[in-house]
Amino acid sequence: MVATPLLLPSRTGNIGVLQLNNPKKLNALTLAMVRSLNNILPQWQSDPSLKATLVLGQSAQDAQPKRPAFCAGGDVKSVYENGIFPLEEEDGRRRRHGWGEVGLETADFFREEYQMNYSVATQSSTRLPQISIWDGIVMGGGVGLSIHGKYRVATQNTLFAKPETAIGLIPDVGGMYWMSRLSSIGPYLALTGHRLHANDLLYSGIATHYIPSEKLPSFYSALQEATKGPYIYDSDEEEEEEENSNDAVEQQKDPAEIKEEDDCVKNVLSEFHEPIDTTESHLCINAEAIEAAFSLDHQTTVEDVIQTLQTMNGSEFASSTLEEISNSSPTSLKVTWEGLKRGRELPDIGSVLKMEYRMSQAFMREGSDFYEGIRAKLVDKDGAPKWNPSILEEVTDDMVQSYFQPLGDEHELKLQQTNPPSSKL
């Protein structure tokens, strides 16, 4: 068992519970936490007695007086600290960050995190649905831990974003898959890192349900009650036998025979879900402008996006969006846009994660904007990154293509698969 006090896996009845426990860093995922997840998830996914998995962060009560957090991302500061200095030679060969070499955190973190994302994405949505409770901050790696699961529950405390372009990275952990398929909203979120609230998440379908945080304890109790006992096989033939026999015995269903209607979580969520008005959400109010500026079908480049926004004279949305984009690494913006276009054409989440791994490794190389972004945001905290190149026009097509180059068979991402590749969004 790969254990860490920063992740507390437990079992409540027939529910596997994953409690994130890194409150000082807003539950940011460390490599140890990722390894623990990669250890426990396959065990639970092969356990026929489990009927759901539940992923929790710190609740509003637990977090007082700090802001509640589901998971604020991956521990990118640790990755930065492991990648900022050149490596010494080993056996006459100098190891290099950014080429997928095992044993370097700059490679191991992304490789193992993407495996965890893949495990969540391929977990059975009928036999073992995942429920993630977004009662607080949900960003970066926290999105990857939950977005590919079947159910994502927002509360009044939810604050959701994919802000990686502002730290010289890409909105990864499967972002190139689901964001490229979420109309123009996905590309908008990918380039801007705009913060969303519950009404935005329900409007866009990113969240599946809304439950006020004060009702979560009652929801957990109802969920535990609903998941009691095994899945029972109840065919017409057995019903007929039961009518003719007083001692008929219930039989447990074969996991392969469990269907959508057997999902015992769905009814509990429907009972506790509260509809909220989405017509006043940021995404709804600005839907037309977002479609005009960020559609992958209509825009060819990031420069096209910016030019379209600049034509929206007097638009408060255009002004604020241009400001959000201006805070990001020009390289990250262009590589992200290319990744979205490529990701939309790839057939499944596994293929996209393999592409993202190549992209992530390119950002780990010496001189990458990632190191400058983390310095400015989390180390010196001066909020003034010096991007290189500093403007979009200097980021050439050849530079963008270099972020997608193969790493060599030995160092490519190889995913362990137990179920058909999919994603629940």
Short mmCIF file of C-alpha atoms in Angstrom, two decimals:
data_model
loop_
_atom_site.label_atom_id
_atom_site.label_comp_id
_atom_site.label_asym_id
_atom_site.label_seq_id
_atom_site.Cartn_x
_atom_site.Cartn_y
_atom_site.Cartn_z
CA MET A 1 0.00 0.00 0.00
CA VAL A 2 1.35 3.44 -1.01
CA ALA A 3 0.20 5.55 1.94
CA THR A 4 0.37 9.25 2.78
CA PRO A 5 -1.42 11.24 5.50
CA LEU A 6 -2.35 13.75 2.79
CA LEU A 7 -4.91 11.28 1.35
CA LEU A 8 -7.29 9.36 3.61
CA PRO A 9 -9.00 6.49 1.79
CA SER A 10 -11.74 4.73 3.74
CA ARG A 11 -14.84 2.66 3.28
CA THR A 12 -18.30 3.61 4.47
CA GLY A 13 -20.66 0.73 3.80
CA ASN A 14 -20.42 0.04 0.09
CA ILE A 15 -18.85 3.41 -0.75
CA GLY A 16 -15.13 3.99 -1.20
CA VAL A 17 -14.33 7.44 0.19
CA LEU A 18 -11.29 9.47 -0.86
CA GLN A 19 -10.71 12.33 1.58
CA LEU A 20 -8.08 14.81 0.40
CA ASN A 21 -6.13 16.00 3.43
CA ASN A 22 -3.62 18.66 2.40
CA PRO A 23 -5.41 21.77 3.73
CA LYS A 24 -2.29 23.95 4.07
CA LYS A 25 -1.96 23.81 0.28
CA LEU A 26 -5.71 23.81 -0.45
CA ASN A 27 -5.51 20.05 -1.07
CA ALA A 28 -3.00 20.43 -3.91
CA LEU A 29 -2.05 16.98 -5.20
CA THR A 30 1.47 15.88 -4.32
CA LEU A 31 3.27 13.03 -6.05
CA ALA A 32 2.72 10.89 -2.93
CA MET A 33 -1.04 11.57 -3.09
CA VAL A 34 -1.12 10.66 -6.78
CA ARG A 35 0.72 7.41 -6.08
CA SER A 36 -1.70 6.56 -3.29
CA LEU A 37 -4.63 7.20 -5.66
CA ASN A 38 -3.06 4.99 -8.30
CA ASN A 39 -2.77 2.26 -5.71
CA ILE A 40 -6.28 2.41 -4.26
CA LEU A 41 -8.38 3.10 -7.38
CA PRO A 42 -7.62 -0.20 -9.18
CA GLN A 43 -8.36 -2.09 -5.95
CA TRP A 44 -11.73 -0.44 -5.57
CA GLN A 45 -12.57 -0.77 -9.25
CA SER A 46 -12.09 -4.54 -9.03
CA ASP A 47 -14.08 -4.90 -5.79
CA PRO A 48 -17.62 -6.09 -6.71
CA SER A 49 -19.00 -5.17 -3.29
CA LEU A 50 -18.42 -1.43 -3.81
CA LYS A 51 -21.24 0.57 -5.43
CA ALA A 52 -19.75 4.09 -5.64
CA THR A 53 -16.67 6.17 -4.94
CA LEU A 54 -16.90 9.55 -3.22
CA VAL A 55 -14.17 12.21 -3.47
CA LEU A 56 -14.11 14.95 -0.82
CA GLY A 57 -12.04 18.00 0.04
CA GLN A 58 -12.33 20.22 3.10
CA SER A 59 -15.88 21.38 3.72
CA ALA A 60 -16.77 24.97 4.56
CA GLN A 61 -17.04 24.00 8.24
CA ASP A 62 -13.70 22.17 8.27
CA ALA A 63 -11.96 25.01 6.44
CA GLN A 64 -12.97 27.88 8.69
CA PRO A 65 -11.62 30.53 8.65
CA LYS A 66 -9.84 29.59 5.42
CA ARG A 67 -11.66 29.19 2.12
CA PRO A 68 -12.99 25.65 1.55
CA ALA A 69 -11.18 23.65 -1.10
CA PHE A 70 -11.88 20.47 -3.02
CA CYS A 71 -8.45 20.58 -4.68
CA ALA A 72 -6.63 23.67 -5.93
CA GLY A 73 -4.43 21.79 -8.41
CA GLY A 74 -1.22 19.82 -8.55
CA ASP A 75 1.78 20.68 -6.38
CA VAL A 76 3.54 22.46 -9.23
CA LYS A 77 5.88 24.27 -6.86
CA SER A 78 7.46 20.94 -5.96
CA VAL A 79 7.83 20.13 -9.67
CA TYR A 80 9.45 23.55 -10.16
CA GLU A 81 11.90 22.96 -7.30
CA ASN A 82 12.92 19.62 -8.80
CA GLY A 83 13.32 20.99 -12.31
CA ILE A 84 14.87 24.40 -11.91
CA PHE A 85 18.49 23.19 -11.61
CA PRO A 86 20.44 21.24 -14.26
CA LEU A 87 21.11 17.58 -13.48
CA GLU A 88 24.52 16.07 -12.86
CA GLU A 89 25.93 13.35 -15.04
CA GLU A 90 25.18 9.70 -14.26
CA ASP A 91 27.25 6.92 -15.83
CA GLY A 92 28.83 9.43 -18.17
CA ARG A 93 25.45 10.75 -19.35
CA ARG A 94 23.69 13.93 -18.33
CA ARG A 95 20.02 13.37 -17.55
CA ARG A 96 17.59 15.98 -18.86
CA HIS A 97 14.33 17.38 -17.62
CA GLY A 98 11.55 17.42 -20.16
CA TRP A 99 12.12 14.12 -21.93
CA GLY A 100 10.06 11.72 -19.84
CA GLU A 101 12.92 10.15 -17.89
CA VAL A 102 11.75 7.91 -15.04
CA GLY A 103 12.98 9.03 -11.65
CA LEU A 104 12.71 12.75 -12.34
CA GLU A 105 9.72 14.43 -10.69
CA THR A 106 9.32 16.64 -13.75
CA ALA A 107 8.35 13.47 -15.61
CA ASP A 108 7.05 11.18 -12.85
CA PHE A 109 4.48 13.67 -11.55
CA PHE A 110 2.77 14.14 -14.92
CA ARG A 111 3.06 10.50 -15.96
CA GLU A 112 1.53 9.21 -12.75
CA GLU A 113 -1.08 11.97 -12.51
CA TYR A 114 -2.27 11.24 -16.04
CA GLN A 115 -2.54 7.53 -15.17
CA MET A 116 -4.78 8.52 -12.25
CA ASN A 117 -6.90 10.70 -14.56
CA TYR A 118 -7.22 7.76 -16.92
CA SER A 119 -8.29 5.43 -14.12
CA VAL A 120 -11.07 7.84 -13.18
CA ALA A 121 -12.13 8.28 -16.81
CA THR A 122 -12.32 4.53 -17.43
CA GLN A 123 -14.01 3.62 -14.15
CA SER A 124 -17.41 2.01 -14.76
CA SER A 125 -20.10 4.68 -14.62
CA THR A 126 -22.82 2.09 -14.01
CA ARG A 127 -21.31 -0.34 -11.52
CA LEU A 128 -19.07 2.16 -9.69
CA PRO A 129 -20.01 5.79 -10.37
CA GLN A 130 -17.70 8.45 -8.93
CA ILE A 131 -19.23 11.39 -7.06
CA SER A 132 -17.00 14.44 -6.51
CA ILE A 133 -18.16 17.12 -4.09
CA TRP A 134 -16.95 20.50 -5.30
CA ASP A 135 -17.53 22.36 -2.04
CA GLY A 136 -14.84 25.00 -2.54
CA ILE A 137 -11.92 25.65 -4.89
CA VAL A 138 -11.60 23.29 -7.87
CA MET A 139 -8.66 24.05 -10.13
CA GLY A 140 -5.98 22.38 -12.25
CA GLY A 141 -5.25 18.88 -11.03
CA GLY A 142 -8.40 18.95 -8.90
CA VAL A 143 -10.38 19.21 -12.12
CA GLY A 144 -8.53 16.20 -13.53
CA LEU A 145 -9.32 14.14 -10.44
CA SER A 146 -13.05 14.77 -10.81
CA ILE A 147 -14.14 16.00 -14.25
CA HIS A 148 -13.89 12.56 -15.87
CA GLY A 149 -16.08 10.97 -13.17
CA LYS A 150 -19.80 10.51 -13.61
CA TYR A 151 -21.15 12.99 -11.04
CA ARG A 152 -19.78 16.43 -10.12
CA VAL A 153 -21.68 18.25 -7.38
CA ALA A 154 -21.40 22.03 -7.03
CA THR A 155 -22.33 24.05 -3.95
CA GLN A 156 -22.59 27.76 -3.18
CA ASN A 157 -18.86 27.63 -2.29
CA THR A 158 -17.63 26.27 -5.63
CA LEU A 159 -14.95 28.22 -7.49
CA PHE A 160 -13.80 26.40 -10.63
CA ALA A 161 -10.99 27.27 -13.07
CA LYS A 162 -8.28 25.94 -15.35
CA PRO A 163 -5.72 28.78 -15.03
CA GLU A 164 -2.58 26.99 -16.20
CA THR A 165 -1.72 29.35 -19.07
CA ALA A 166 -1.06 32.03 -16.44
CA ILE A 167 1.77 29.93 -14.97
CA GLY A 168 3.37 29.00 -18.29
CA LEU A 169 1.74 25.59 -18.63
CA ILE A 170 -1.33 24.12 -20.39
CA PRO A 171 -4.80 23.18 -19.06
CA ASP A 172 -3.90 19.50 -18.98
CA VAL A 173 -5.13 16.42 -17.03
CA GLY A 174 -7.46 15.67 -19.93
CA GLY A 175 -8.39 19.30 -20.59
CA MET A 176 -7.50 19.00 -24.27
CA TYR A 177 -10.21 16.30 -24.45
CA TRP A 178 -13.22 17.77 -22.67
CA MET A 179 -12.53 21.45 -23.30
CA SER A 180 -12.24 20.90 -27.04
CA ARG A 181 -15.66 19.22 -26.99
CA LEU A 182 -17.47 21.81 -24.83
CA SER A 183 -18.59 24.13 -27.65
CA SER A 184 -16.81 27.49 -27.47
CA ILE A 185 -16.92 27.51 -23.66
CA GLY A 186 -14.04 25.04 -23.38
CA PRO A 187 -11.57 27.06 -25.48
CA TYR A 188 -12.68 30.21 -23.65
CA LEU A 189 -11.87 28.66 -20.27
CA ALA A 190 -8.62 27.17 -21.58
CA LEU A 191 -7.19 30.50 -22.78
CA THR A 192 -8.51 32.78 -20.03
CA GLY A 193 -8.61 30.62 -16.89
CA HIS A 194 -11.83 32.46 -16.02
CA ARG A 195 -13.28 31.56 -12.61
CA LEU A 196 -16.70 29.93 -12.66
CA HIS A 197 -19.37 29.60 -9.99
CA ALA A 198 -22.14 27.05 -9.53
CA ASN A 199 -24.59 28.68 -11.93
CA ASP A 200 -21.94 28.71 -14.69
CA LEU A 201 -21.11 25.07 -14.04
CA LEU A 202 -24.75 23.96 -14.20
CA TYR A 203 -25.34 26.06 -17.31
CA SER A 204 -22.41 24.49 -19.15
CA GLY A 205 -22.90 20.95 -17.85
CA ILE A 206 -19.48 20.91 -16.20
CA ALA A 207 -21.28 20.20 -12.92
CA THR A 208 -24.09 17.65 -12.92
CA HIS A 209 -25.87 18.66 -9.70
CA TYR A 210 -26.19 21.45 -7.13
CA ILE A 211 -26.54 20.74 -3.42
CA PRO A 212 -26.19 23.49 -0.77
CA SER A 213 -23.26 22.66 1.50
CA GLU A 214 -25.43 22.60 4.63
CA LYS A 215 -27.34 19.66 3.15
CA LEU A 216 -24.25 17.58 2.35
CA PRO A 217 -24.24 15.65 5.68
CA SER A 218 -27.81 14.50 5.01
CA PHE A 219 -26.85 13.63 1.45
CA TYR A 220 -23.96 11.46 2.67
CA SER A 221 -26.28 9.59 5.03
CA ALA A 222 -28.84 9.01 2.28
CA LEU A 223 -26.09 7.87 -0.10
CA GLN A 224 -24.82 5.34 2.41
CA GLU A 225 -28.33 3.99 2.92
CA ALA A 226 -29.03 3.74 -0.82
CA THR A 227 -25.85 1.79 -1.52
CA LYS A 228 -26.45 -0.93 1.06
CA GLY A 229 -26.46 -4.51 -0.11
CA PRO A 230 -25.25 -6.08 -3.37
CA TYR A 231 -26.60 -5.53 -6.86
CA ILE A 232 -29.42 -8.08 -7.14
CA TYR A 233 -30.25 -9.99 -10.30
CA ASP A 234 -34.00 -9.76 -10.85
CA SER A 235 -34.94 -11.33 -14.19
CA ASP A 236 -38.48 -12.21 -15.24
CA GLU A 237 -37.56 -15.87 -14.92
CA GLU A 238 -36.51 -15.46 -11.31
CA GLU A 239 -39.66 -13.47 -10.53
CA GLU A 240 -41.69 -16.38 -11.87
CA GLU A 241 -39.69 -18.84 -9.79
CA GLU A 242 -40.20 -16.68 -6.70
CA GLU A 243 -43.95 -16.76 -7.17
CA ASN A 244 -43.79 -20.56 -7.15
CA SER A 245 -41.37 -20.92 -4.26
CA ASN A 246 -41.40 -19.48 -0.76
CA ASP A 247 -37.65 -19.94 -0.32
CA ALA A 248 -36.36 -18.35 -3.50
CA VAL A 249 -32.80 -17.01 -3.05
CA GLU A 250 -31.66 -13.60 -4.36
CA GLN A 251 -28.64 -13.78 -6.61
CA GLN A 252 -25.98 -11.13 -6.96
CA LYS A 253 -25.63 -9.65 -10.43
CA ASP A 254 -22.59 -10.28 -12.52
CA PRO A 255 -20.79 -6.89 -12.84
CA ALA A 256 -21.04 -7.17 -16.63
CA GLU A 257 -24.85 -7.26 -16.37
CA ILE A 258 -25.20 -4.08 -14.31
CA LYS A 259 -26.95 -1.38 -16.34
CA GLU A 260 -27.65 2.35 -16.07
CA GLU A 261 -30.96 1.74 -14.31
CA ASP A 262 -29.09 -0.07 -11.52
CA ASP A 263 -27.23 3.13 -10.57
CA CYS A 264 -28.42 3.62 -6.99
CA VAL A 265 -26.63 6.97 -6.70
CA LYS A 266 -28.72 8.72 -9.34
CA ASN A 267 -31.96 8.80 -7.32
CA VAL A 268 -30.24 10.16 -4.22
CA LEU A 269 -28.63 12.95 -6.21
CA SER A 270 -31.97 13.78 -7.83
CA GLU A 271 -33.58 13.97 -4.39
CA PHE A 272 -31.02 16.43 -3.02
CA HIS A 273 -30.34 18.42 -6.20
CA GLU A 274 -31.75 21.97 -6.11
CA PRO A 275 -32.32 23.76 -9.43
CA ILE A 276 -30.67 27.17 -9.59
CA ASP A 277 -31.13 30.05 -12.02
CA THR A 278 -28.46 29.85 -14.71
CA THR A 279 -29.81 32.67 -16.89
CA GLU A 280 -27.77 35.23 -14.92
CA SER A 281 -24.57 33.20 -15.06
CA HIS A 282 -21.48 34.72 -16.66
CA LEU A 283 -21.43 32.05 -19.36
CA CYS A 284 -25.10 32.50 -20.26
CA ILE A 285 -25.01 36.30 -20.35
CA ASN A 286 -21.92 36.28 -22.58
CA ALA A 287 -22.76 33.18 -24.63
CA GLU A 288 -22.97 35.02 -27.95
CA ALA A 289 -19.64 36.80 -27.50
CA ILE A 290 -17.91 33.61 -26.33
CA GLU A 291 -19.18 31.75 -29.39
CA ALA A 292 -18.06 34.54 -31.72
CA ALA A 293 -14.54 34.77 -30.30
CA PHE A 294 -13.61 31.26 -29.14
CA SER A 295 -15.17 28.77 -31.54
CA LEU A 296 -12.62 26.24 -32.80
CA ASP A 297 -14.70 26.02 -35.97
CA HIS A 298 -14.42 29.74 -36.79
CA GLN A 299 -11.05 30.83 -35.40
CA THR A 300 -7.73 29.60 -36.75
CA THR A 301 -5.27 31.16 -34.30
CA VAL A 302 -5.08 32.87 -30.92
CA GLU A 303 -4.47 36.10 -32.82
CA ASP A 304 -7.87 35.59 -34.50
CA VAL A 305 -9.47 35.27 -31.07
CA ILE A 306 -7.89 38.52 -29.90
CA GLN A 307 -8.79 40.36 -33.10
CA THR A 308 -12.43 39.30 -32.73
CA LEU A 309 -12.51 40.51 -29.13
CA GLN A 310 -10.98 43.84 -30.18
CA THR A 311 -13.82 44.40 -32.66
CA MET A 312 -16.38 44.22 -29.81
CA ASN A 313 -16.16 47.94 -29.17
CA GLY A 314 -17.38 49.02 -25.75
CA SER A 315 -17.91 45.45 -24.56
CA GLU A 316 -17.06 44.99 -20.89
CA PHE A 317 -16.75 41.25 -21.55
CA ALA A 318 -14.23 41.81 -24.36
CA SER A 319 -12.15 44.21 -22.26
CA SER A 320 -11.95 41.92 -19.24
CA THR A 321 -11.27 38.88 -21.41
CA LEU A 322 -8.42 40.60 -23.25
CA GLU A 323 -6.93 41.49 -19.88
CA GLU A 324 -7.19 37.87 -18.70
CA ILE A 325 -5.46 36.65 -21.85
CA SER A 326 -2.72 39.28 -21.56
CA ASN A 327 -1.66 37.82 -18.20
CA SER A 328 -0.83 34.46 -19.76
CA SER A 329 2.29 33.10 -21.39
CA PRO A 330 2.10 33.69 -25.16
CA THR A 331 3.70 30.29 -25.69
CA SER A 332 1.17 28.59 -23.41
CA LEU A 333 -1.69 30.27 -25.27
CA LYS A 334 -0.53 29.12 -28.68
CA VAL A 335 0.38 25.59 -27.57
CA THR A 336 -2.98 25.29 -25.80
CA TRP A 337 -4.89 26.37 -28.92
CA GLU A 338 -3.03 23.83 -31.02
CA GLY A 339 -3.64 21.19 -28.37
CA LEU A 340 -7.37 21.88 -28.40
CA LYS A 341 -7.51 21.50 -32.18
CA ARG A 342 -5.56 18.26 -32.07
CA GLY A 343 -7.41 16.97 -29.02
CA ARG A 344 -10.78 17.39 -30.70
CA GLU A 345 -9.68 15.04 -33.48
CA LEU A 346 -8.30 12.33 -31.20
CA PRO A 347 -10.69 9.41 -30.51
CA ASP A 348 -10.54 9.05 -26.74
CA ILE A 349 -9.23 10.35 -23.45
CA GLY A 350 -6.23 7.99 -23.46
CA SER A 351 -4.97 9.34 -26.78
CA VAL A 352 -5.32 12.90 -25.51
CA LEU A 353 -3.46 12.20 -22.28
CA LYS A 354 -0.58 10.74 -24.30
CA MET A 355 -0.47 13.94 -26.35
CA GLU A 356 -0.65 16.07 -23.20
CA TYR A 357 2.27 14.16 -21.71
CA ARG A 358 4.46 15.20 -24.63
CA MET A 359 3.26 18.77 -24.16
CA SER A 360 3.90 18.74 -20.42
CA GLN A 361 7.43 17.49 -20.92
CA ALA A 362 8.26 20.27 -23.35
CA PHE A 363 7.25 22.75 -20.63
CA MET A 364 9.69 21.07 -18.22
CA ARG A 365 12.73 21.84 -20.36
CA GLU A 366 15.31 24.43 -19.41
CA GLY A 367 14.23 27.99 -20.17
CA SER A 368 10.53 27.13 -20.40
CA ASP A 369 7.92 29.69 -19.39
CA PHE A 370 6.76 27.22 -16.71
CA TYR A 371 9.72 28.06 -14.50
CA GLU A 372 9.18 31.79 -14.91
CA GLY A 373 5.44 31.45 -14.28
CA ILE A 374 5.91 29.51 -11.05
CA ARG A 375 8.65 31.89 -9.91
CA ALA A 376 6.39 34.90 -10.36
CA LYS A 377 3.28 33.26 -8.89
CA LEU A 378 4.48 30.98 -6.10
CA VAL A 379 8.16 31.66 -5.34
CA ASP A 380 9.01 35.38 -5.51
CA LYS A 381 5.28 36.20 -5.78
CA ASP A 382 5.96 39.43 -7.62
CA GLY A 383 3.18 38.74 -10.12
CA ALA A 384 5.41 39.95 -12.95
CA PRO A 385 6.51 36.99 -15.11
CA LYS A 386 8.94 37.76 -17.91
CA TRP A 387 7.65 35.49 -20.67
CA ASN A 388 9.98 34.44 -23.47
CA PRO A 389 8.85 35.17 -26.15
CA SER A 390 6.93 38.08 -24.65
CA ILE A 391 4.39 38.54 -27.45
CA LEU A 392 2.26 36.15 -29.51
CA GLU A 393 3.76 37.23 -32.81
CA GLU A 394 7.18 35.94 -31.74
CA VAL A 395 5.88 32.44 -30.97
CA THR A 396 6.48 30.72 -34.30
CA ASP A 397 4.68 27.68 -35.71
CA ASP A 398 7.89 25.67 -35.42
CA MET A 399 8.10 26.53 -31.73
CA VAL A 400 4.52 25.39 -31.18
CA GLN A 401 5.07 22.13 -33.07
CA SER A 402 8.09 21.33 -30.88
CA TYR A 403 5.74 20.87 -27.91
CA PHE A 404 4.17 17.87 -29.64
CA GLN A 405 7.33 16.05 -30.70
CA PRO A 406 7.75 12.38 -29.70
CA LEU A 407 9.79 11.50 -26.62
CA GLY A 408 10.98 8.14 -27.91
CA ASP A 409 9.30 4.80 -27.23
CA GLU A 410 11.01 4.35 -23.88
CA HIS A 411 9.70 7.62 -22.49
CA GLU A 412 6.21 7.98 -23.98
CA LEU A 413 3.17 7.75 -21.68
CA LYS A 414 1.96 4.15 -21.39
CA LEU A 415 -1.42 3.85 -19.73
CA GLN A 416 -2.63 0.81 -17.81
CA GLN A 417 -6.16 0.05 -18.94
CA THR A 418 -8.80 -1.96 -17.10
CA ASN A 419 -11.91 -0.59 -18.81
CA PRO A 420 -12.79 0.87 -22.24
CA PRO A 421 -11.43 4.45 -22.62
CA SER A 422 -14.08 7.12 -22.07
CA SER A 423 -14.81 10.26 -20.10
CA LYS A 424 -18.04 11.08 -18.32
CA LEU A 425 -18.31 14.77 -19.24
#
